[in-house]
Amino acid sequence: MFKLFKKKTKLEKLQEQYKSLMKDWHALSTTNRTESDRKYAEAEAISKEIEQLLK
């Protein structure tokens, strides 16, 4: 309940976005290869941002 008003950190937002993109990538991997590749590239860019924040 108290977490309701807690603001998310930049790291938490990026991790959620990464998770969402990877889910979309997996779903598209069997139907639309070009869109799947685009989602994967976006996820990799976010992954690099996460690594930078963790350093």
Coordinates of C-alpha atoms in Angstrom, one line a residue:
M1 CA 0.0 0.0 0.0
F2 CA 2.8 2.4 0.8
K3 CA 4.5 1.6 -2.4
L4 CA 1.6 3.2 -4.2
F5 CA 3.1 6.7 -3.8
K6 CA 6.7 5.8 -4.2
K7 CA 8.2 7.1 -7.4
K8 CA 10.1 4.7 -9.6
T9 CA 13.8 5.3 -10.1
K10 CA 15.2 5.6 -13.6
L11 CA 16.7 2.1 -13.3
E12 CA 13.3 0.6 -12.4
K13 CA 11.7 2.3 -15.4
L14 CA 14.4 1.1 -17.7
Q15 CA 14.1 -2.5 -16.4
E16 CA 10.3 -2.5 -16.9
Q17 CA 10.7 -1.1 -20.4
Y18 CA 13.4 -3.7 -21.2
K19 CA 11.1 -6.5 -20.0
S20 CA 8.2 -5.2 -22.1
L21 CA 10.4 -5.0 -25.2
M22 CA 11.7 -8.5 -24.7
K23 CA 8.2 -9.8 -24.3
D24 CA 7.1 -8.1 -27.6
W25 CA 10.3 -9.4 -29.3
H26 CA 9.5 -12.9 -28.4
A27 CA 5.9 -12.7 -29.5
L28 CA 6.9 -11.2 -32.8
S29 CA 9.8 -13.5 -33.5
T30 CA 7.5 -16.1 -35.2
T31 CA 5.3 -13.7 -37.1
N32 CA 7.1 -10.5 -38.2
R33 CA 10.8 -10.8 -38.3
T34 CA 11.6 -7.2 -39.2
E35 CA 9.5 -5.8 -36.3
S36 CA 11.0 -8.4 -34.0
D37 CA 14.5 -7.3 -34.9
R38 CA 13.6 -3.7 -34.3
K39 CA 12.2 -4.5 -30.8
Y40 CA 15.4 -6.5 -30.0
A41 CA 17.6 -3.6 -31.1
E42 CA 15.6 -1.2 -28.8
A43 CA 15.9 -3.7 -25.9
E44 CA 19.7 -3.9 -26.4
A45 CA 20.0 -0.1 -26.3
I46 CA 18.1 -0.1 -23.0
S47 CA 20.3 -2.9 -21.7
K48 CA 23.4 -0.8 -22.3
E49 CA 21.8 2.1 -20.5
I50 CA 21.0 -0.2 -17.5
E51 CA 24.6 -1.4 -17.5
Q52 CA 25.8 2.2 -17.4
L53 CA 23.6 3.0 -14.4
L54 CA 24.8 0.0 -12.5
K55 CA 28.5 1.0 -12.9

